[in-house]
mmCIF file of C-alpha atoms and ligand atoms in Angstrom:
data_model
loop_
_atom_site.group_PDB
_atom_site.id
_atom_site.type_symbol
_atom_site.label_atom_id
_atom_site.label_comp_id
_atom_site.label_asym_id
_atom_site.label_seq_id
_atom_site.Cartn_x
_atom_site.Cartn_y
_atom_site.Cartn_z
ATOM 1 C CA UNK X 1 23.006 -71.134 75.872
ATOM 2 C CA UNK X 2 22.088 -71.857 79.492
ATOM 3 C CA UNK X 3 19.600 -75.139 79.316
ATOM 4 C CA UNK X 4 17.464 -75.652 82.715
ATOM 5 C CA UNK X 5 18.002 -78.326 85.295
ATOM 6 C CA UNK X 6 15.925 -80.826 86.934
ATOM 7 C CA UNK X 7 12.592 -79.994 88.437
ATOM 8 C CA UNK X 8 12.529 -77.745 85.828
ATOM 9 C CA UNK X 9 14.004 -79.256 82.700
ATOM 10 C CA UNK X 10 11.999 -82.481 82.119
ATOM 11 C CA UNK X 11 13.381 -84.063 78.943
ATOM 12 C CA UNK X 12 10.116 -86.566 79.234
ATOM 13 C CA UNK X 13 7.707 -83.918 78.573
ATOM 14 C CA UNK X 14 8.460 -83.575 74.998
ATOM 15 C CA UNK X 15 8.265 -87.669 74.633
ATOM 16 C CA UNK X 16 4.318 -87.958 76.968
ATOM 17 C CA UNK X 17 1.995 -87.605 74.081
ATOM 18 C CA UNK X 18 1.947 -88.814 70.416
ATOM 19 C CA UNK X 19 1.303 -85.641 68.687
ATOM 20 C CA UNK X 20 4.517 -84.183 70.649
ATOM 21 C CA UNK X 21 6.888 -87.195 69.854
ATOM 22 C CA UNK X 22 5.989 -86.192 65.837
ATOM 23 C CA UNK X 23 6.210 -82.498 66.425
ATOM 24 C CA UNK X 24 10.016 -82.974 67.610
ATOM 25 C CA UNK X 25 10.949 -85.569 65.711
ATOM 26 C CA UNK X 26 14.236 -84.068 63.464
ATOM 27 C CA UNK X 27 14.112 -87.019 61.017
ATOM 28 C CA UNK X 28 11.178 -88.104 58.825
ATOM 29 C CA UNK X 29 10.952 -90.902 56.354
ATOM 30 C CA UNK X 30 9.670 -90.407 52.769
ATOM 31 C CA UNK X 31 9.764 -92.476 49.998
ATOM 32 C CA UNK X 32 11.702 -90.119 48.498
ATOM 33 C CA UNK X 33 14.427 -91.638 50.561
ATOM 34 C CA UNK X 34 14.245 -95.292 48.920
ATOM 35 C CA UNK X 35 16.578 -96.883 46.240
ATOM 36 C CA UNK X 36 15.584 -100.434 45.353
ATOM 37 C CA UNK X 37 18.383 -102.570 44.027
ATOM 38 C CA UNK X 38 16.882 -105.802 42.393
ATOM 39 C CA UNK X 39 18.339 -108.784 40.157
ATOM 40 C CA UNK X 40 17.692 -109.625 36.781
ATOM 41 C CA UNK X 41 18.519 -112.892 34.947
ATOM 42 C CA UNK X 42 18.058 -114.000 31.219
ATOM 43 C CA UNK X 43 14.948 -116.353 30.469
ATOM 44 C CA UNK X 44 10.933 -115.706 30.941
ATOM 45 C CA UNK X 45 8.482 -115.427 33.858
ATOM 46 C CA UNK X 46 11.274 -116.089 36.249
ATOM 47 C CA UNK X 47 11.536 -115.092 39.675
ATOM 48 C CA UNK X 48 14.124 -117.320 41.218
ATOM 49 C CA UNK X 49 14.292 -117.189 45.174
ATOM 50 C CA UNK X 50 18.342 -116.000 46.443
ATOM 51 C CA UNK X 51 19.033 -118.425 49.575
ATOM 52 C CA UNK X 52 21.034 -116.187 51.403
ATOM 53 C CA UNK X 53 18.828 -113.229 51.216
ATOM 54 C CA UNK X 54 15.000 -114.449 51.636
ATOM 55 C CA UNK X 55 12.212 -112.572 49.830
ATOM 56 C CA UNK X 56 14.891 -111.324 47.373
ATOM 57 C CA UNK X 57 14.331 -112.901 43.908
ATOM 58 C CA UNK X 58 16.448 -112.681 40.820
ATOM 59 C CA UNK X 59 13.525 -111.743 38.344
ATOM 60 C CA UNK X 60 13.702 -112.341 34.631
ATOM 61 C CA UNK X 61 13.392 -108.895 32.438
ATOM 62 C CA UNK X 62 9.363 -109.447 31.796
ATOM 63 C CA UNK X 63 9.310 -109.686 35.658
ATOM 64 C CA UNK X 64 11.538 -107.299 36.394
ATOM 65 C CA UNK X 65 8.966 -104.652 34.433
ATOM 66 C CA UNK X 66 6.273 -105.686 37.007
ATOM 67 C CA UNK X 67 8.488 -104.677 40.254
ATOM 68 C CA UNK X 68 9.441 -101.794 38.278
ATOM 69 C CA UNK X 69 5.879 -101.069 38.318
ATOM 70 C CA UNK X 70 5.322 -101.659 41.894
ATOM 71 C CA UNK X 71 8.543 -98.995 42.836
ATOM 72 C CA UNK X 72 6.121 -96.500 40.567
ATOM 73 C CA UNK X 73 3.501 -97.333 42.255
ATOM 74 C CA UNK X 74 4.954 -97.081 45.899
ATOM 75 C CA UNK X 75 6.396 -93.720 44.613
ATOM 76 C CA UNK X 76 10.337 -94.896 44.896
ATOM 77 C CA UNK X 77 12.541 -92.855 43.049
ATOM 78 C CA UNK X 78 14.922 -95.034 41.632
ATOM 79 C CA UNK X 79 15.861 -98.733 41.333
ATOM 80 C CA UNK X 80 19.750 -100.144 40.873
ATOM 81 C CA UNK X 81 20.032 -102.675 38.412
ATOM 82 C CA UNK X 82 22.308 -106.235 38.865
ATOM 83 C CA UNK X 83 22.682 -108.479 36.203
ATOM 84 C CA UNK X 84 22.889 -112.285 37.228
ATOM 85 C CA UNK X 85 25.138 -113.887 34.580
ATOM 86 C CA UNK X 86 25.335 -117.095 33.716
ATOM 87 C CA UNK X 87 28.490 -118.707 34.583
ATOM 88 C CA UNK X 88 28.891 -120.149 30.794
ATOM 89 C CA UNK X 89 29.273 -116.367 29.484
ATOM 90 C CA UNK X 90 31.736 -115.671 32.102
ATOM 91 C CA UNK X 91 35.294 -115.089 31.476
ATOM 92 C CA UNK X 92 38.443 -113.899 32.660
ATOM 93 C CA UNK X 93 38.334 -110.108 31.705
ATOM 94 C CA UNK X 94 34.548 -110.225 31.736
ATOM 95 C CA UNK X 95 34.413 -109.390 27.885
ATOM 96 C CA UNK X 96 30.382 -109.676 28.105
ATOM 97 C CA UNK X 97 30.307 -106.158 30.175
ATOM 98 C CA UNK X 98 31.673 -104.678 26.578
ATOM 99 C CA UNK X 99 28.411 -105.772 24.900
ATOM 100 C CA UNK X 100 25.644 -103.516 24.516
ATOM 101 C CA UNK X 101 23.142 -105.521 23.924
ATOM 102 C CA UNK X 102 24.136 -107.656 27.408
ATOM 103 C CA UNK X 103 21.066 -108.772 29.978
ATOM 104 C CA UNK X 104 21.803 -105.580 31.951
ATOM 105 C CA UNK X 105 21.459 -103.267 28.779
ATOM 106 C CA UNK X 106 18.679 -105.036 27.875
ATOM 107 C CA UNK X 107 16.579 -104.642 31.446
ATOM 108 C CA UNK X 108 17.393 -100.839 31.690
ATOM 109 C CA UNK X 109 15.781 -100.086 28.065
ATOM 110 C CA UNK X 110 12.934 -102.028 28.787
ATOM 111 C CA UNK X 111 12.435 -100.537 32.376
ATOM 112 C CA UNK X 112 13.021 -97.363 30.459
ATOM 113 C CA UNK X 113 10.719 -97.757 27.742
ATOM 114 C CA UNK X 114 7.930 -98.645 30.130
ATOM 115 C CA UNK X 115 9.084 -96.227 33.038
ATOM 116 C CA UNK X 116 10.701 -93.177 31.614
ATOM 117 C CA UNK X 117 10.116 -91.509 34.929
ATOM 118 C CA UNK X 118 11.643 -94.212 37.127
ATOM 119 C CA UNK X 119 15.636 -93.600 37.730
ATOM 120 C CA UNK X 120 17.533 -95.924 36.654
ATOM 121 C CA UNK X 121 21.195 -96.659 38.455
ATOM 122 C CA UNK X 122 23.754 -99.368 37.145
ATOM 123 C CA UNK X 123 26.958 -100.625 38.830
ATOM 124 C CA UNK X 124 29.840 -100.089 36.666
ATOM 125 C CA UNK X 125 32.013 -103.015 37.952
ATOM 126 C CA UNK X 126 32.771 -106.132 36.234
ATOM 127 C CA UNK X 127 32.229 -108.869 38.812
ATOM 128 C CA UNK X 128 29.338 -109.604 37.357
ATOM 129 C CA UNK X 129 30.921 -110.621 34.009
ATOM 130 C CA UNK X 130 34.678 -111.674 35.313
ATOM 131 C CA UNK X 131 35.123 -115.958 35.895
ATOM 132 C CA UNK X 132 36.953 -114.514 39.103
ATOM 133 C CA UNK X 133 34.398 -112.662 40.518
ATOM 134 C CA UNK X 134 37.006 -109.506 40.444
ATOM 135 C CA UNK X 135 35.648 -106.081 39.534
ATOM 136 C CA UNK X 136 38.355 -105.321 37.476
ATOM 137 C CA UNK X 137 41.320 -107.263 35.154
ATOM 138 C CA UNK X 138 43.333 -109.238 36.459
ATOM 139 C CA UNK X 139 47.706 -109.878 35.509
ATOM 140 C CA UNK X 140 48.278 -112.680 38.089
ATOM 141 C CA UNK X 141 46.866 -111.743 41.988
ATOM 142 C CA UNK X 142 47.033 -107.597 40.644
ATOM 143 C CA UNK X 143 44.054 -106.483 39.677
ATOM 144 C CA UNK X 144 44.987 -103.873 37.000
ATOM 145 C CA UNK X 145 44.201 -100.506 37.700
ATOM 146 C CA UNK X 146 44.678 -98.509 34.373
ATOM 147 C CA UNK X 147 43.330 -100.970 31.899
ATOM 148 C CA UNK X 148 39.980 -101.676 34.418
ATOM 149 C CA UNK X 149 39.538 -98.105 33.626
ATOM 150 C CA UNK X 150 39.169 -98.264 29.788
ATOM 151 C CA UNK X 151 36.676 -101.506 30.174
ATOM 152 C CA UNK X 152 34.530 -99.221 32.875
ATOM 153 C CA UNK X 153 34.398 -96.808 30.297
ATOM 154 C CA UNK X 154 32.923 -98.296 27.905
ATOM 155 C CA UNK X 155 30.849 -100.218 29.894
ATOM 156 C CA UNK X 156 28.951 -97.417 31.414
ATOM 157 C CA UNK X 157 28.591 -95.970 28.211
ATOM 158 C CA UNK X 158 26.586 -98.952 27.382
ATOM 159 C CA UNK X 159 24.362 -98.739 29.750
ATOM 160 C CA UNK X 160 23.865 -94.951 29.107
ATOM 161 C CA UNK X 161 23.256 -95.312 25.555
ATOM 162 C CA UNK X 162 20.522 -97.763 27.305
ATOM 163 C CA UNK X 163 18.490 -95.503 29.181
ATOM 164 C CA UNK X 164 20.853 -95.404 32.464
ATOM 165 C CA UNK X 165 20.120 -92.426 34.542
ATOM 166 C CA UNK X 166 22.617 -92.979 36.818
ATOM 167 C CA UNK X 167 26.294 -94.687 36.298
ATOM 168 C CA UNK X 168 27.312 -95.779 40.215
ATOM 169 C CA UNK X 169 31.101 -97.186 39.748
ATOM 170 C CA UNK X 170 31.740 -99.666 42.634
ATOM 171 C CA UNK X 171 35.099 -100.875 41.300
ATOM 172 C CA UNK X 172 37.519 -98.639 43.546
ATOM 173 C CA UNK X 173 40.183 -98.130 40.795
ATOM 174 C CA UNK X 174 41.696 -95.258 41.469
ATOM 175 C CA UNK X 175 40.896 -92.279 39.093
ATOM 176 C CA UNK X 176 37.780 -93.929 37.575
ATOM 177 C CA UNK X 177 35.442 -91.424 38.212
ATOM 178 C CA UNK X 178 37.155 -88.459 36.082
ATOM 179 C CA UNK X 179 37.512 -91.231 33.134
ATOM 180 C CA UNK X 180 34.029 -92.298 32.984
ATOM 181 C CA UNK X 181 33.082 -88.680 33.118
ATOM 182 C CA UNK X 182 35.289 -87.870 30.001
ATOM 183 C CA UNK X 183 33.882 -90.999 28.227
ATOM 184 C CA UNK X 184 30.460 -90.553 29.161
ATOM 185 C CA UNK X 185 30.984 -86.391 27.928
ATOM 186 C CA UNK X 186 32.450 -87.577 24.674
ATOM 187 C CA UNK X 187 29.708 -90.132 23.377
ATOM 188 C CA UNK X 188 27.066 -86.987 24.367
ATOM 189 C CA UNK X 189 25.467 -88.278 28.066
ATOM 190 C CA UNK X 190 26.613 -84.900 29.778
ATOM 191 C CA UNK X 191 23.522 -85.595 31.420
ATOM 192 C CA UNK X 192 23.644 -88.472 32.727
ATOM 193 C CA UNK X 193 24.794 -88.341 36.550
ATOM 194 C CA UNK X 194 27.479 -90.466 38.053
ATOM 195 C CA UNK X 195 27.031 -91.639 42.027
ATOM 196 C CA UNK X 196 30.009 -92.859 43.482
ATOM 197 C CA UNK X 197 30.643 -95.716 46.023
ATOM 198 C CA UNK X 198 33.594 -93.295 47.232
ATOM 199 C CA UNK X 199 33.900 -95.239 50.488
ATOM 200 C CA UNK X 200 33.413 -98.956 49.694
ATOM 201 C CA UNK X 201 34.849 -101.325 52.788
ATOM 202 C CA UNK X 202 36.583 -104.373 51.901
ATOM 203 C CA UNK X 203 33.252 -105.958 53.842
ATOM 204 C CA UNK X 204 32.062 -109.375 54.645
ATOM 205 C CA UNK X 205 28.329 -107.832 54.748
ATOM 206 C CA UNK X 206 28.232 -108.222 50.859
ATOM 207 C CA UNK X 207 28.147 -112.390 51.021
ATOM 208 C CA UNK X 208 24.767 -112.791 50.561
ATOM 209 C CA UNK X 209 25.474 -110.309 47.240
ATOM 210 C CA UNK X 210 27.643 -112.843 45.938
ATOM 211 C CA UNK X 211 25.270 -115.271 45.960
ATOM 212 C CA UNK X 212 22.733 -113.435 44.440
ATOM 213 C CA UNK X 213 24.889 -112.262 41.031
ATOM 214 C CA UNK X 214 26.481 -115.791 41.427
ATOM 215 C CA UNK X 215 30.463 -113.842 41.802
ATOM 216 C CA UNK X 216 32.822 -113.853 43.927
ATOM 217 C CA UNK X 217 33.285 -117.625 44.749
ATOM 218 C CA UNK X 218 36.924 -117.610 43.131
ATOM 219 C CA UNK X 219 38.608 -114.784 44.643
ATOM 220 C CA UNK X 220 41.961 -115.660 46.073
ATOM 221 C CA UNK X 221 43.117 -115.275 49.412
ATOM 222 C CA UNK X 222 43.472 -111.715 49.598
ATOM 223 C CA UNK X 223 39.483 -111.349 48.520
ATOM 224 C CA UNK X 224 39.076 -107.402 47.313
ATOM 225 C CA UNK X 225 41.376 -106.069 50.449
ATOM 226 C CA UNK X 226 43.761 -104.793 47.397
ATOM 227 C CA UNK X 227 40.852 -101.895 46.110
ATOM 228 C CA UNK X 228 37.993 -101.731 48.279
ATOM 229 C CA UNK X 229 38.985 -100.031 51.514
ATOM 230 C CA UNK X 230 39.900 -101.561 55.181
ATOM 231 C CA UNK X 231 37.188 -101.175 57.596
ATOM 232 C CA UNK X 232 39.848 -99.825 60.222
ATOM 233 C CA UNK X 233 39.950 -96.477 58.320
ATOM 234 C CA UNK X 234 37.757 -93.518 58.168
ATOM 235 C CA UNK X 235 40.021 -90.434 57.170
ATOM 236 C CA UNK X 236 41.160 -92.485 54.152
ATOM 237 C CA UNK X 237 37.727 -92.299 53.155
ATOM 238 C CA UNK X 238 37.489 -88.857 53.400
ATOM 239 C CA UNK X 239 40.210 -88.780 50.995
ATOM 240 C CA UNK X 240 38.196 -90.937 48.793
ATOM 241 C CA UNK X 241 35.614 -89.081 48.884
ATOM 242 C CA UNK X 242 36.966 -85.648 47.777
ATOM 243 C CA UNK X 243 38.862 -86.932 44.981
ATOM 244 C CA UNK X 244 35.478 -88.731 43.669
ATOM 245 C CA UNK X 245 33.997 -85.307 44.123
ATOM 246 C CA UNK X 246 36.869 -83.545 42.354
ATOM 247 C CA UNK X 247 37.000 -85.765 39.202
ATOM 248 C CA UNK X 248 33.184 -85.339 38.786
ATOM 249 C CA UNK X 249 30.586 -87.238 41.073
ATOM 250 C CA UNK X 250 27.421 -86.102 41.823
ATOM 251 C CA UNK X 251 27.025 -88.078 44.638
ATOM 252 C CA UNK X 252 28.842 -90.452 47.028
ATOM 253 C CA UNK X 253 27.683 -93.470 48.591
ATOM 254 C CA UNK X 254 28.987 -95.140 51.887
ATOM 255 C CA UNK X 255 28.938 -98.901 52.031
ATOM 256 C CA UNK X 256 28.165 -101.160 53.687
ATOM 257 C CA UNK X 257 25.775 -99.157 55.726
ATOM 258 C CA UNK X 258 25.166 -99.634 59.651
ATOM 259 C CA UNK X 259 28.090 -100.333 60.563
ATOM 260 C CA UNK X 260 29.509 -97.314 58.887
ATOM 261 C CA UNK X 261 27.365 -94.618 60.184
ATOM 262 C CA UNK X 262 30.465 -93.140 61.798
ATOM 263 C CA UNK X 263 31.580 -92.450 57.758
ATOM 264 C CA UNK X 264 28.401 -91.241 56.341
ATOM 265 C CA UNK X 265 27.857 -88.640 59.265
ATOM 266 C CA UNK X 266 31.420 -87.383 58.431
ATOM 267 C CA UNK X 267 30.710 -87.571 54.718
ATOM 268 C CA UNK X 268 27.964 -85.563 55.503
ATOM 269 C CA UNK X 269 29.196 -82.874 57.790
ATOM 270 C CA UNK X 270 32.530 -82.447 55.929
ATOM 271 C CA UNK X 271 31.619 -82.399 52.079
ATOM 272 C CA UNK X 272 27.711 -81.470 52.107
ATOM 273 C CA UNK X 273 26.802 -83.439 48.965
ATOM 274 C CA UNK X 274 24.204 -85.879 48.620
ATOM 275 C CA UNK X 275 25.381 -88.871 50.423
ATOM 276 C CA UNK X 276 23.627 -92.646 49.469
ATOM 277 C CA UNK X 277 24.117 -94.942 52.347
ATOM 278 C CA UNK X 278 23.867 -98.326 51.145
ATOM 279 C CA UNK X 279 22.424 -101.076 53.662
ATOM 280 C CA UNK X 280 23.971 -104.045 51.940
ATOM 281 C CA UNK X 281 23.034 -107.773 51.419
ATOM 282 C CA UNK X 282 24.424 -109.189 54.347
ATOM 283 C CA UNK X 283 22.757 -106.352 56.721
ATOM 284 C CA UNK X 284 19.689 -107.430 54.867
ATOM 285 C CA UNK X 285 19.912 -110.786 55.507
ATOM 286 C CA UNK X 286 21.151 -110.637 59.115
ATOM 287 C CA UNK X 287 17.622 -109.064 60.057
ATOM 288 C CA UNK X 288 15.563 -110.991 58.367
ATOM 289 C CA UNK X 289 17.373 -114.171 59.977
ATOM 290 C CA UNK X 290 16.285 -112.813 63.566
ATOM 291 C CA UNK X 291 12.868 -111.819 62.514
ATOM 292 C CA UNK X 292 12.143 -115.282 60.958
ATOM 293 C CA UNK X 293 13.759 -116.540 64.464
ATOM 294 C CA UNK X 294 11.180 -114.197 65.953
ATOM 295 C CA UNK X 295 14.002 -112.232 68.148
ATOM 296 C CA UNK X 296 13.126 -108.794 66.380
ATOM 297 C CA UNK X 297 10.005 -106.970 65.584
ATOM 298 C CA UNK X 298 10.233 -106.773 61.352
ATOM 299 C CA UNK X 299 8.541 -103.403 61.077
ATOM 300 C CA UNK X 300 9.813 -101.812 63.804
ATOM 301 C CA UNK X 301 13.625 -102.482 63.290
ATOM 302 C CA UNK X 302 13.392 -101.942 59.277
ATOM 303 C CA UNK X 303 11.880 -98.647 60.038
ATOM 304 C CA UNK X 304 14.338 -97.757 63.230
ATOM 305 C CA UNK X 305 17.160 -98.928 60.609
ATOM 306 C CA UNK X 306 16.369 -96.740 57.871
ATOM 307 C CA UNK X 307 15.330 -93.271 59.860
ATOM 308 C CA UNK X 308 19.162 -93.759 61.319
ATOM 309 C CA UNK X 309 20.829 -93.675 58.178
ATOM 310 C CA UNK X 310 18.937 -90.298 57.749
ATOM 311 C CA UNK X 311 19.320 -89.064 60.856
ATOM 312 C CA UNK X 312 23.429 -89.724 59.998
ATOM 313 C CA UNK X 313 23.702 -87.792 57.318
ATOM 314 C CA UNK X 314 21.711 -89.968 54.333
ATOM 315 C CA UNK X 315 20.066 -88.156 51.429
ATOM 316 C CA UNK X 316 18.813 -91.673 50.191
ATOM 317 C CA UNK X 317 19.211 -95.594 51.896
ATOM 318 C CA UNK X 318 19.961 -98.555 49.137
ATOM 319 C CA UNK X 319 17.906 -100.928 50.504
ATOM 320 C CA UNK X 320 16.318 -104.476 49.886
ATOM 321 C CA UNK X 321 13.344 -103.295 52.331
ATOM 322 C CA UNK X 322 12.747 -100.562 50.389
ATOM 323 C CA UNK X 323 9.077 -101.485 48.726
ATOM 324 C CA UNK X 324 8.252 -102.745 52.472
ATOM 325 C CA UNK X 325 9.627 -99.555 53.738
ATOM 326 C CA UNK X 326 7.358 -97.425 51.026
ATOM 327 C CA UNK X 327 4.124 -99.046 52.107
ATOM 328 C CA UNK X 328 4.808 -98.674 55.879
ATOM 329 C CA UNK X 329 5.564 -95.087 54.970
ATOM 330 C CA UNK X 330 2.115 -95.105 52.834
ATOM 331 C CA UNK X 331 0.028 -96.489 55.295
HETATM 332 C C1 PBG B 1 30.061 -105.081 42.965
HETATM 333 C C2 PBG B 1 29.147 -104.816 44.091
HETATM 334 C C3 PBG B 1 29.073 -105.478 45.311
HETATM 335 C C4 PBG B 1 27.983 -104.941 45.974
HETATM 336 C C5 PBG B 1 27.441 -103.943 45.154
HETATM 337 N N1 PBG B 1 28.182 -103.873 44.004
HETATM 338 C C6 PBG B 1 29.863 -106.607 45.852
HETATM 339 C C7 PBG B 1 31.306 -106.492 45.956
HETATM 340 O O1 PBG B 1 31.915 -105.432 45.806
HETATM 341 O O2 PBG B 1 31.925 -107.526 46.188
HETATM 342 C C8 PBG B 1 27.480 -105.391 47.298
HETATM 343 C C9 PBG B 1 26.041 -105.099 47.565
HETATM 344 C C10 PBG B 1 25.453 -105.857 48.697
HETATM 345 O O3 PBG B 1 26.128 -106.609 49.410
HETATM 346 O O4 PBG B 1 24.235 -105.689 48.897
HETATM 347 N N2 PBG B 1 31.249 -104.418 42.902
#
């Protein structure tokens, strides 16, 4: 195709008026796009502030129902649940992510009961539950691949039997995704759909995370660099990606996000499945440090942030911004 040249070609003439910057716009923002992960914590009426990520609040379950409300109300799909645990019911294989009747379990049936519509995602991980702050067991510095496995198992059958919608394993043991499938099959949740983090970085962007489910202070030297991936790669994640796919995901996610565009649009472009990006704590907390500094406009970067993920491949954006994201989009 031959494209004109200067006189004749003026790129500026699409970009003069309003009505012809929305007419040519390729990527639009819905709601539709939003998944809003929020913390939960045992106790009543609580809604503790997280210092490294401000406006985020770790909510106790009776509070947790009233943001639930507000994602129904903004018209948000789907909320991810994290559990906030205390450090007294913490131990070493992070036996407390076996229990079905743990403070996770507990805020998805209650979200459920009150929300049926609302989707429902859960981590299956145990950081949350593990001393260590590791997602999986640990035999000295190895964190066991195999025997993770059976533990992930039955924890996301937990939270299915809880009203779960969706089971997103973060853990990066290899082969997860085909068990939890088989496990979640077996105990009759053939429904029940499983969204991978296929490509999850070995990332310093989830800090302000680890404060906010209180993990992750007692990892050793070599962190999580011996599952999640290196951030030098991107055709390893390619090759994380399929094999998700093959053992039985419905959909991947890429994490952290912005940084990783370069992942999602191949995710995108070379698989065609729904792809989550996931804009993690530490990009969260990074923006909202300049806007309180006053160096960037709040709206205008949240929204700029979010219709790039799209525009990179994104079917949906995790994101802490997400009810302030819905009512720009509403209003
Ligand atoms: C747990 C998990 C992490 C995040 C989501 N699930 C932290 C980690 O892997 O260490 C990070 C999310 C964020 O930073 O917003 N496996």
């Amino acid at each position: 195709m031959s494209r004109g040249q200067y006189p004749s070609t003026r790129m500026r003439r699409n970009r003069m008026t309003a009505f012809s910057r929305r007419l040519v716009a390729e990527t639009r923002l819905d709601t539709a796009d939003l998944i809003w992960p929020l913390f939960v914590i045992e106790g009543q009426n609580m809604a503790e502030p997280i210092d490294a990520m401000p406006g985020v609040f770790r909510y106790s379950i009776d509070q947790l129902l009233q943001q639930a409300a507000k994602a129904v109300e903004l018209t948000i799909p789907a909320i991810a649940i994290f559990p906030s645990i205390d450090a007294a019911l913490k131990d070493a294989s992070g036996s407390l992510a076996r229990d079905g009747d743990n403070l996770v379990c507990r805020a998805v049936s209650a979200v459920k009961a009150a929300f049926p519509d609302l989707g429902i995602i859960c981590d299956v991980a145990l950081d949350p539950f593990t001393a260590h702050g590791h997602d999986g067991l640990l035999d000295g510095d190895e964190i066991l691949n195999d025997e993770t496995i059976t533990v992930l198992c039955e924890q996301a059958v937990h939270q299915a039997n809880a009203g779960c919608d969706i089971i997103a394993p973060s853990d990066m043991m290899d082969g997860r995704v085909g068990e939890i499938r088989a496990a979640l099959d077996a105990s009759g949740h053939h429904n029940v759909q499983i969204m991978a983090y296929a490509a999850k970085y070995a990332s310093g962007f989830y800090g302000p995370f680890r404060d906010a489910v209180r993990a992750g202070a007692s990892l050793g030297k070599a962190g999580k660099l011996t599952y999640q991936m290196d951030p030098a790669n991107s055709d390893e994640a390619m090759h994380e990606i399929a094999l998700d796919l093959a053992e039985g995901a419905d959909m991947v996610i890429v994490k952290p996000g912005m940084p990783y565009l370069d992942i999602l649009a191949r995710a995108k472009a070379e698989f065609g499945v729904p792809c989550i990006a996931y804009q993690v704590s530490g990009e969260y907390s990074m923006l909202c440090a300049s806007f309180e500094k006053g160096w960037l406009d709040r709206e205008r970067t949240i929204l700029e942030a979010t219709t790039c993920f799209k525009r990179a491949g994104a079917d949906a954006v995790l994101t802490y911004f997400a009810p302030e994201i819905a009512m720009m989009i509403r209003r």
